JSON list of C-alpha atoms in Angstrom, two decimals:
[
{"chain": "A", "resi": 1, "resn": "MET", "atom": "CA", "xyz": [94.74, 91.01, 110.73]},
{"chain": "A", "resi": 2, "resn": "ALA", "atom": "CA", "xyz": [94.08, 93.56, 107.85]},
{"chain": "A", "resi": 3, "resn": "SER", "atom": "CA", "xyz": [94.45, 90.76, 105.26]},
{"chain": "A", "resi": 4, "resn": "ASP", "atom": "CA", "xyz": [94.16, 87.07, 105.50]},
{"chain": "A", "resi": 5, "resn": "VAL", "atom": "CA", "xyz": [95.75, 86.61, 102.04]},
{"chain": "A", "resi": 6, "resn": "LEU", "atom": "CA", "xyz": [99.37, 85.64, 102.19]},
{"chain": "A", "resi": 7, "resn": "TYR", "atom": "CA", "xyz": [101.29, 88.28, 100.00]},
{"chain": "A", "resi": 8, "resn": "SER", "atom": "CA", "xyz": [104.95, 88.49, 99.38]},
{"chain": "A", "resi": 9, "resn": "CYS", "atom": "CA", "xyz": [106.97, 91.65, 99.08]},
{"chain": "A", "resi": 10, "resn": "VAL", "atom": "CA", "xyz": [109.09, 90.25, 96.17]},
{"chain": "A", "resi": 11, "resn": "ASN", "atom": "CA", "xyz": [106.34, 90.44, 93.63]},
{"chain": "A", "resi": 12, "resn": "ASP", "atom": "CA", "xyz": [105.35, 94.00, 94.42]},
{"chain": "A", "resi": 13, "resn": "PRO", "atom": "CA", "xyz": [106.97, 96.73, 92.41]},
{"chain": "A", "resi": 14, "resn": "ASN", "atom": "CA", "xyz": [106.81, 98.96, 95.46]},
{"chain": "A", "resi": 15, "resn": "PHE", "atom": "CA", "xyz": [109.40, 96.67, 97.20]},
{"chain": "A", "resi": 16, "resn": "THR", "atom": "CA", "xyz": [111.77, 96.96, 94.20]},
{"chain": "A", "resi": 17, "resn": "ILE", "atom": "CA", "xyz": [111.60, 100.68, 94.35]},
{"chain": "A", "resi": 18, "resn": "ILE", "atom": "CA", "xyz": [112.16, 100.75, 97.99]},
{"chain": "A", "resi": 19, "resn": "CYS", "atom": "CA", "xyz": [115.17, 98.32, 97.56]},
{"chain": "A", "resi": 20, "resn": "MET", "atom": "CA", "xyz": [116.63, 100.60, 94.76]},
{"chain": "A", "resi": 21, "resn": "PHE", "atom": "CA", "xyz": [116.04, 103.69, 96.76]},
{"chain": "A", "resi": 22, "resn": "ILE", "atom": "CA", "xyz": [117.98, 102.15, 99.90]},
{"chain": "A", "resi": 23, "resn": "ASP", "atom": "CA", "xyz": [120.66, 100.85, 97.66]},
{"chain": "A", "resi": 24, "resn": "LYS", "atom": "CA", "xyz": [121.36, 104.16, 95.86]},
{"chain": "A", "resi": 25, "resn": "PHE", "atom": "CA", "xyz": [120.42, 106.69, 98.60]},
{"chain": "A", "resi": 26, "resn": "SER", "atom": "CA", "xyz": [120.73, 105.15, 102.04]},
{"chain": "A", "resi": 27, "resn": "ASP", "atom": "CA", "xyz": [124.13, 106.95, 102.85]},
{"chain": "A", "resi": 28, "resn": "ALA", "atom": "CA", "xyz": [122.94, 110.36, 101.66]},
{"chain": "A", "resi": 29, "resn": "CYS", "atom": "CA", "xyz": [119.63, 109.89, 103.45]},
{"chain": "A", "resi": 30, "resn": "GLY", "atom": "CA", "xyz": [121.34, 108.72, 106.74]},
{"chain": "A", "resi": 31, "resn": "ILE", "atom": "CA", "xyz": [119.62, 105.45, 107.09]},
{"chain": "A", "resi": 32, "resn": "ASN", "atom": "CA", "xyz": [120.72, 101.85, 107.46]},
{"chain": "A", "resi": 33, "resn": "LYS", "atom": "CA", "xyz": [120.87, 99.58, 104.52]},
{"chain": "A", "resi": 34, "resn": "PRO", "atom": "CA", "xyz": [119.30, 96.26, 105.57]},
{"chain": "A", "resi": 35, "resn": "PRO", "atom": "CA", "xyz": [119.63, 93.07, 103.40]},
{"chain": "A", "resi": 36, "resn": "ILE", "atom": "CA", "xyz": [116.94, 92.56, 100.87]},
{"chain": "A", "resi": 37, "resn": "SER", "atom": "CA", "xyz": [115.82, 89.23, 102.43]},
{"chain": "A", "resi": 38, "resn": "GLU", "atom": "CA", "xyz": [115.72, 90.66, 105.93]},
{"chain": "A", "resi": 39, "resn": "LEU", "atom": "CA", "xyz": [113.71, 93.68, 104.97]},
{"chain": "A", "resi": 40, "resn": "CYS", "atom": "CA", "xyz": [111.17, 91.31, 103.22]},
{"chain": "A", "resi": 41, "resn": "CYS", "atom": "CA", "xyz": [110.91, 89.47, 106.46]},
{"chain": "A", "resi": 42, "resn": "MET", "atom": "CA", "xyz": [110.46, 92.39, 108.61]},
{"chain": "A", "resi": 43, "resn": "LEU", "atom": "CA", "xyz": [107.67, 93.74, 106.34]},
{"chain": "A", "resi": 44, "resn": "GLU", "atom": "CA", "xyz": [105.90, 90.55, 106.03]},
{"chain": "A", "resi": 45, "resn": "ASN", "atom": "CA", "xyz": [106.17, 89.76, 109.78]},
{"chain": "A", "resi": 46, "resn": "THR", "atom": "CA", "xyz": [102.64, 90.12, 111.41]},
{"chain": "A", "resi": 47, "resn": "LYS", "atom": "CA", "xyz": [103.85, 88.76, 114.93]},
{"chain": "A", "resi": 48, "resn": "GLU", "atom": "CA", "xyz": [106.03, 91.69, 115.73]},
{"chain": "A", "resi": 49, "resn": "VAL", "atom": "CA", "xyz": [107.68, 94.86, 114.38]},
{"chain": "A", "resi": 50, "resn": "ALA", "atom": "CA", "xyz": [111.29, 94.36, 114.10]},
{"chain": "A", "resi": 51, "resn": "PRO", "atom": "CA", "xyz": [113.27, 97.13, 115.96]},
{"chain": "A", "resi": 52, "resn": "ALA", "atom": "CA", "xyz": [115.32, 97.82, 112.83]},
{"chain": "A", "resi": 53, "resn": "LEU", "atom": "CA", "xyz": [112.11, 98.50, 110.91]},
{"chain": "A", "resi": 54, "resn": "GLU", "atom": "CA", "xyz": [110.59, 100.84, 113.53]},
{"chain": "A", "resi": 55, "resn": "GLU", "atom": "CA", "xyz": [113.93, 102.73, 113.69]},
{"chain": "A", "resi": 56, "resn": "LEU", "atom": "CA", "xyz": [113.89, 103.06, 109.87]},
{"chain": "A", "resi": 57, "resn": "HIS", "atom": "CA", "xyz": [110.33, 104.62, 109.93]},
{"chain": "A", "resi": 58, "resn": "ILE", "atom": "CA", "xyz": [111.12, 106.90, 112.78]},
{"chain": "A", "resi": 59, "resn": "LYS", "atom": "CA", "xyz": [114.31, 108.20, 111.19]},
{"chain": "A", "resi": 60, "resn": "LEU", "atom": "CA", "xyz": [112.43, 108.83, 107.82]},
{"chain": "A", "resi": 61, "resn": "LEU", "atom": "CA", "xyz": [109.65, 110.52, 109.59]},
{"chain": "A", "resi": 62, "resn": "ARG", "atom": "CA", "xyz": [112.16, 112.76, 111.62]},
{"chain": "A", "resi": 63, "resn": "LYS", "atom": "CA", "xyz": [114.04, 113.67, 108.34]},
{"chain": "A", "resi": 64, "resn": "ILE", "atom": "CA", "xyz": [110.91, 115.19, 106.93]},
{"chain": "A", "resi": 65, "resn": "LYS", "atom": "CA", "xyz": [110.46, 117.25, 109.93]},
{"chain": "A", "resi": 66, "resn": "LYS", "atom": "CA", "xyz": [107.71, 115.26, 111.72]},
{"chain": "A", "resi": 67, "resn": "THR", "atom": "CA", "xyz": [107.79, 115.06, 115.48]},
{"chain": "A", "resi": 68, "resn": "VAL", "atom": "CA", "xyz": [107.87, 111.38, 116.35]},
{"chain": "A", "resi": 69, "resn": "PRO", "atom": "CA", "xyz": [107.84, 110.24, 120.16]},
{"chain": "A", "resi": 70, "resn": "ILE", "atom": "CA", "xyz": [109.27, 106.72, 120.12]},
{"chain": "A", "resi": 71, "resn": "ASN", "atom": "CA", "xyz": [106.45, 105.25, 121.96]},
{"chain": "A", "resi": 72, "resn": "ARG", "atom": "CA", "xyz": [103.87, 106.89, 119.56]},
{"chain": "A", "resi": 73, "resn": "TRP", "atom": "CA", "xyz": [105.57, 106.35, 116.26]},
{"chain": "A", "resi": 74, "resn": "GLU", "atom": "CA", "xyz": [102.56, 104.50, 114.69]},
{"chain": "A", "resi": 75, "resn": "ASN", "atom": "CA", "xyz": [100.30, 107.43, 115.30]},
{"chain": "A", "resi": 76, "resn": "ALA", "atom": "CA", "xyz": [102.86, 109.80, 113.51]},
{"chain": "A", "resi": 77, "resn": "LEU", "atom": "CA", "xyz": [103.07, 107.17, 110.69]},
{"chain": "A", "resi": 78, "resn": "ALA", "atom": "CA", "xyz": [99.35, 107.15, 110.32]},
{"chain": "A", "resi": 79, "resn": "LYS", "atom": "CA", "xyz": [99.24, 111.03, 110.31]},
{"chain": "A", "resi": 80, "resn": "PHE", "atom": "CA", "xyz": [101.88, 110.86, 107.61]},
{"chain": "A", "resi": 81, "resn": "ALA", "atom": "CA", "xyz": [99.79, 108.19, 105.74]},
{"chain": "A", "resi": 82, "resn": "TYR", "atom": "CA", "xyz": [96.68, 110.65, 105.62]},
{"chain": "A", "resi": 83, "resn": "SER", "atom": "CA", "xyz": [98.98, 112.99, 103.40]},
{"chain": "A", "resi": 84, "resn": "TYR", "atom": "CA", "xyz": [98.77, 110.36, 100.50]},
{"chain": "A", "resi": 85, "resn": "SER", "atom": "CA", "xyz": [95.98, 107.77, 101.37]},
{"chain": "A", "resi": 86, "resn": "ASN", "atom": "CA", "xyz": [93.04, 107.87, 103.83]},
{"chain": "A", "resi": 87, "resn": "GLN", "atom": "CA", "xyz": [92.64, 104.09, 103.23]},
{"chain": "A", "resi": 88, "resn": "ASP", "atom": "CA", "xyz": [96.33, 103.18, 104.28]},
{"chain": "A", "resi": 89, "resn": "ALA", "atom": "CA", "xyz": [96.00, 105.69, 107.26]},
{"chain": "A", "resi": 90, "resn": "TRP", "atom": "CA", "xyz": [92.80, 104.08, 108.26]},
{"chain": "A", "resi": 91, "resn": "GLU", "atom": "CA", "xyz": [94.25, 100.59, 108.07]},
{"chain": "A", "resi": 92, "resn": "LEU", "atom": "CA", "xyz": [97.25, 101.50, 110.21]},
{"chain": "A", "resi": 93, "resn": "GLU", "atom": "CA", "xyz": [95.02, 103.17, 112.76]},
{"chain": "A", "resi": 94, "resn": "ARG", "atom": "CA", "xyz": [92.51, 100.28, 112.87]},
{"chain": "A", "resi": 95, "resn": "PHE", "atom": "CA", "xyz": [95.01, 97.35, 112.95]},
{"chain": "A", "resi": 96, "resn": "GLY", "atom": "CA", "xyz": [98.25, 98.73, 113.86]},
{"chain": "A", "resi": 97, "resn": "TYR", "atom": "CA", "xyz": [101.51, 98.39, 112.12]},
{"chain": "A", "resi": 98, "resn": "LYS", "atom": "CA", "xyz": [102.28, 94.78, 112.66]},
{"chain": "A", "resi": 99, "resn": "ASN", "atom": "CA", "xyz": [98.85, 93.61, 111.56]},
{"chain": "A", "resi": 100, "resn": "SER", "atom": "CA", "xyz": [98.47, 95.90, 108.58]},
{"chain": "A", "resi": 101, "resn": "SER", "atom": "CA", "xyz": [98.70, 94.21, 105.21]},
{"chain": "A", "resi": 102, "resn": "THR", "atom": "CA", "xyz": [102.19, 93.97, 103.53]},
{"chain": "A", "resi": 103, "resn": "VAL", "atom": "CA", "xyz": [100.65, 95.91, 100.60]},
{"chain": "A", "resi": 104, "resn": "VAL", "atom": "CA", "xyz": [99.98, 98.90, 103.00]},
{"chain": "A", "resi": 105, "resn": "LYS", "atom": "CA", "xyz": [103.30, 98.44, 104.64]},
{"chain": "A", "resi": 106, "resn": "LEU", "atom": "CA", "xyz": [105.12, 98.84, 101.34]},
{"chain": "A", "resi": 107, "resn": "ARG", "atom": "CA", "xyz": [103.00, 101.78, 100.19]},
{"chain": "A", "resi": 108, "resn": "ILE", "atom": "CA", "xyz": [103.71, 103.73, 103.33]},
{"chain": "A", "resi": 109, "resn": "LEU", "atom": "CA", "xyz": [107.65, 102.96, 103.24]},
{"chain": "A", "resi": 110, "resn": "LYS", "atom": "CA", "xyz": [107.60, 103.99, 99.62]},
{"chain": "A", "resi": 111, "resn": "ALA", "atom": "CA", "xyz": [105.70, 107.01, 100.29]},
{"chain": "A", "resi": 112, "resn": "LEU", "atom": "CA", "xyz": [108.15, 107.89, 103.20]},
{"chain": "A", "resi": 113, "resn": "LEU", "atom": "CA", "xyz": [111.14, 107.39, 100.92]},
{"chain": "A", "resi": 114, "resn": "GLU", "atom": "CA", "xyz": [109.60, 109.52, 98.12]},
{"chain": "A", "resi": 115, "resn": "ALA", "atom": "CA", "xyz": [108.87, 112.28, 100.76]},
{"chain": "A", "resi": 116, "resn": "GLN", "atom": "CA", "xyz": [112.54, 112.64, 101.37]},
{"chain": "A", "resi": 117, "resn": "PHE", "atom": "CA", "xyz": [112.98, 114.13, 97.86]},
{"chain": "A", "resi": 118, "resn": "ASP", "atom": "CA", "xyz": [110.73, 117.02, 98.71]},
{"chain": "A", "resi": 119, "resn": "ARG", "atom": "CA", "xyz": [110.97, 117.44, 102.59]},
{"chain": "A", "resi": 120, "resn": "ASN", "atom": "CA", "xyz": [114.31, 116.32, 103.65]},
{"chain": "A", "resi": 121, "resn": "ILE", "atom": "CA", "xyz": [116.27, 119.69, 103.21]},
{"chain": "A", "resi": 122, "resn": "LYS", "atom": "CA", "xyz": [119.79, 117.86, 103.52]},
{"chain": "A", "resi": 123, "resn": "PHE", "atom": "CA", "xyz": [118.78, 115.13, 101.18]},
{"chain": "A", "resi": 124, "resn": "LYS", "atom": "CA", "xyz": [117.32, 117.42, 98.62]},
{"chain": "A", "resi": 125, "resn": "GLY", "atom": "CA", "xyz": [120.45, 119.55, 98.62]},
{"chain": "A", "resi": 126, "resn": "PHE", "atom": "CA", "xyz": [122.46, 116.41, 97.94]},
{"chain": "A", "resi": 127, "resn": "ILE", "atom": "CA", "xyz": [120.22, 115.23, 95.09]},
{"chain": "A", "resi": 128, "resn": "ASN", "atom": "CA", "xyz": [120.14, 118.74, 93.44]},
{"chain": "A", "resi": 129, "resn": "GLY", "atom": "CA", "xyz": [123.83, 118.43, 93.22]},
{"chain": "A", "resi": 130, "resn": "ILE", "atom": "CA", "xyz": [123.71, 115.19, 91.07]},
{"chain": "A", "resi": 131, "resn": "ALA", "atom": "CA", "xyz": [122.99, 115.04, 87.41]},
{"chain": "A", "resi": 132, "resn": "ALA", "atom": "CA", "xyz": [119.69, 113.70, 86.29]},
{"chain": "A", "resi": 133, "resn": "GLU", "atom": "CA", "xyz": [121.17, 110.63, 84.54]},
{"chain": "A", "resi": 134, "resn": "GLU", "atom": "CA", "xyz": [122.90, 109.51, 87.71]},
{"chain": "A", "resi": 135, "resn": "LEU", "atom": "CA", "xyz": [119.68, 109.53, 89.84]},
{"chain": "A", "resi": 136, "resn": "ARG", "atom": "CA", "xyz": [117.76, 106.88, 88.03]},
{"chain": "A", "resi": 137, "resn": "SER", "atom": "CA", "xyz": [118.75, 103.28, 88.03]},
{"chain": "A", "resi": 138, "resn": "GLU", "atom": "CA", "xyz": [118.90, 101.60, 84.63]},
{"chain": "A", "resi": 139, "resn": "PRO", "atom": "CA", "xyz": [117.80, 98.16, 83.72]},
{"chain": "A", "resi": 140, "resn": "ILE", "atom": "CA", "xyz": [120.24, 95.42, 83.25]},
{"chain": "A", "resi": 141, "resn": "GLY", "atom": "CA", "xyz": [118.55, 94.34, 79.90]},
{"chain": "A", "resi": 142, "resn": "LYS", "atom": "CA", "xyz": [115.58, 93.89, 77.62]},
{"chain": "A", "resi": 143, "resn": "ASP", "atom": "CA", "xyz": [114.31, 90.90, 75.79]},
{"chain": "A", "resi": 144, "resn": "LYS", "atom": "CA", "xyz": [112.46, 90.66, 72.36]},
{"chain": "A", "resi": 145, "resn": "PHE", "atom": "CA", "xyz": [109.11, 90.43, 74.16]},
{"chain": "A", "resi": 146, "resn": "GLY", "atom": "CA", "xyz": [109.46, 94.02, 75.51]},
{"chain": "A", "resi": 147, "resn": "ASN", "atom": "CA", "xyz": [110.24, 92.90, 78.95]},
{"chain": "A", "resi": 148, "resn": "THR", "atom": "CA", "xyz": [112.67, 94.85, 81.18]},
{"chain": "A", "resi": 149, "resn": "TYR", "atom": "CA", "xyz": [115.14, 93.20, 83.91]},
{"chain": "A", "resi": 150, "resn": "TRP", "atom": "CA", "xyz": [116.24, 94.81, 86.92]},
{"chain": "A", "resi": 151, "resn": "CYS", "atom": "CA", "xyz": [118.92, 93.54, 89.39]},
{"chain": "A", "resi": 152, "resn": "ILE", "atom": "CA", "xyz": [119.26, 94.29, 93.14]},
{"chain": "A", "resi": 153, "resn": "LEU", "atom": "CA", "xyz": [122.35, 93.02, 94.96]},
{"chain": "A", "resi": 154, "resn": "ASP", "atom": "CA", "xyz": [122.78, 93.74, 98.66]},
{"chain": "A", "resi": 155, "resn": "GLN", "atom": "CA", "xyz": [125.96, 93.81, 100.92]},
{"chain": "A", "resi": 156, "resn": "GLN", "atom": "CA", "xyz": [125.27, 90.20, 101.92]},
{"chain": "A", "resi": 157, "resn": "CYS", "atom": "CA", "xyz": [125.51, 88.98, 98.15]},
{"chain": "A", "resi": 158, "resn": "SER", "atom": "CA", "xyz": [121.69, 88.31, 98.01]},
{"chain": "A", "resi": 159, "resn": "VAL", "atom": "CA", "xyz": [120.51, 88.90, 94.44]},
{"chain": "A", "resi": 160, "resn": "LYS", "atom": "CA", "xyz": [117.19, 89.42, 92.90]},
{"chain": "A", "resi": 161, "resn": "ILE", "atom": "CA", "xyz": [116.28, 89.65, 89.33]},
{"chain": "A", "resi": 162, "resn": "PHE", "atom": "CA", "xyz": [112.98, 91.28, 88.50]},
{"chain": "A", "resi": 163, "resn": "CYS", "atom": "CA", "xyz": [111.15, 91.17, 85.19]},
{"chain": "A", "resi": 164, "resn": "GLU", "atom": "CA", "xyz": [108.82, 94.17, 84.36]},
{"chain": "A", "resi": 165, "resn": "ASN", "atom": "CA", "xyz": [106.41, 93.87, 81.43]},
{"chain": "A", "resi": 166, "resn": "LEU", "atom": "CA", "xyz": [105.39, 97.34, 80.40]},
{"chain": "A", "resi": 167, "resn": "ASP", "atom": "CA", "xyz": [102.45, 96.20, 78.32]},
{"chain": "A", "resi": 168, "resn": "ASP", "atom": "CA", "xyz": [100.89, 94.14, 80.91]},
{"chain": "A", "resi": 169, "resn": "GLU", "atom": "CA", "xyz": [102.00, 96.38, 83.74]},
{"chain": "A", "resi": 170, "resn": "THR", "atom": "CA", "xyz": [103.14, 93.23, 85.61]},
{"chain": "A", "resi": 171, "resn": "TRP", "atom": "CA", "xyz": [106.29, 92.74, 87.76]},
{"chain": "A", "resi": 172, "resn": "LYS", "atom": "CA", "xyz": [107.65, 89.54, 89.04]},
{"chain": "A", "resi": 173, "resn": "VAL", "atom": "CA", "xyz": [110.79, 87.94, 90.50]},
{"chain": "A", "resi": 174, "resn": "VAL", "atom": "CA", "xyz": [112.39, 85.65, 87.88]},
{"chain": "A", "resi": 175, "resn": "ALA", "atom": "CA", "xyz": [115.68, 84.71, 89.83]},
{"chain": "A", "resi": 176, "resn": "ARG", "atom": "CA", "xyz": [117.03, 85.12, 93.22]},
{"chain": "A", "resi": 177, "resn": "TYR", "atom": "CA", "xyz": [119.89, 84.03, 95.31]},
{"chain": "A", "resi": 178, "resn": "ILE", "atom": "CA", "xyz": [120.14, 84.38, 98.94]},
{"chain": "A", "resi": 179, "resn": "HIS", "atom": "CA", "xyz": [123.67, 84.04, 100.34]},
{"chain": "A", "resi": 180, "resn": "PHE", "atom": "CA", "xyz": [123.86, 81.10, 102.78]},
{"chain": "A", "resi": 181, "resn": "THR", "atom": "CA", "xyz": [124.40, 83.02, 106.05]},
{"chain": "A", "resi": 182, "resn": "THR", "atom": "CA", "xyz": [121.25, 85.18, 105.12]},
{"chain": "A", "resi": 183, "resn": "ARG", "atom": "CA", "xyz": [119.29, 82.17, 104.13]},
{"chain": "A", "resi": 184, "resn": "LEU", "atom": "CA", "xyz": [120.19, 80.53, 107.64]},
{"chain": "A", "resi": 185, "resn": "ARG", "atom": "CA", "xyz": [119.03, 83.74, 109.50]},
{"chain": "A", "resi": 186, "resn": "VAL", "atom": "CA", "xyz": [115.68, 83.87, 107.46]},
{"chain": "A", "resi": 187, "resn": "LEU", "atom": "CA", "xyz": [115.10, 80.18, 108.17]},
{"chain": "A", "resi": 188, "resn": "GLN", "atom": "CA", "xyz": [115.68, 80.72, 111.83]},
{"chain": "A", "resi": 189, "resn": "HIS", "atom": "CA", "xyz": [113.40, 83.70, 111.84]},
{"chain": "A", "resi": 190, "resn": "HIS", "atom": "CA", "xyz": [110.52, 81.64, 110.27]},
{"chain": "A", "resi": 191, "resn": "GLU", "atom": "CA", "xyz": [111.01, 78.77, 112.70]},
{"chain": "A", "resi": 192, "resn": "GLN", "atom": "CA", "xyz": [110.66, 81.28, 115.64]},
{"chain": "A", "resi": 193, "resn": "GLN", "atom": "CA", "xyz": [107.19, 82.31, 114.48]}
]
């Protein structure tokens, strides 16, 4: 395994950026909108790559005009990773996707989503037709200490509230609620591992 340290998606700002992109642009980009908790479980899983996660990566690669044979999607993903990080690409090639660290998986997925703005012609045309103010998500509030709060709510009523401290450049989950049916699926998933 690439990393023996347990690492959670929810305290990584890249996970929040991924969730916000999916929430705001999944329809325009033509990708499925997985529930937050399920996406987190899929990215942290080192036993297998969920078919939905594999499909997400393949779709995103194809939308930026990459040739992706289904049985060699990890190779195509590694080639893409070389476009922004030799280290991430090396880890992907060396350990494979399922054994790569969660940090690397998050950076790769975030980079794939960001590439849609520049290299997905259809999506780029959609984005160019939207006012700049509508593209950026706004925080739900700020406190007297300079912390900014962000909220993500998915279609299964799972909620996560993140706190961003701009001075310390830290990011953490301060509240979360997982809908009962989602919680049950997450527990069953962890029991199978």
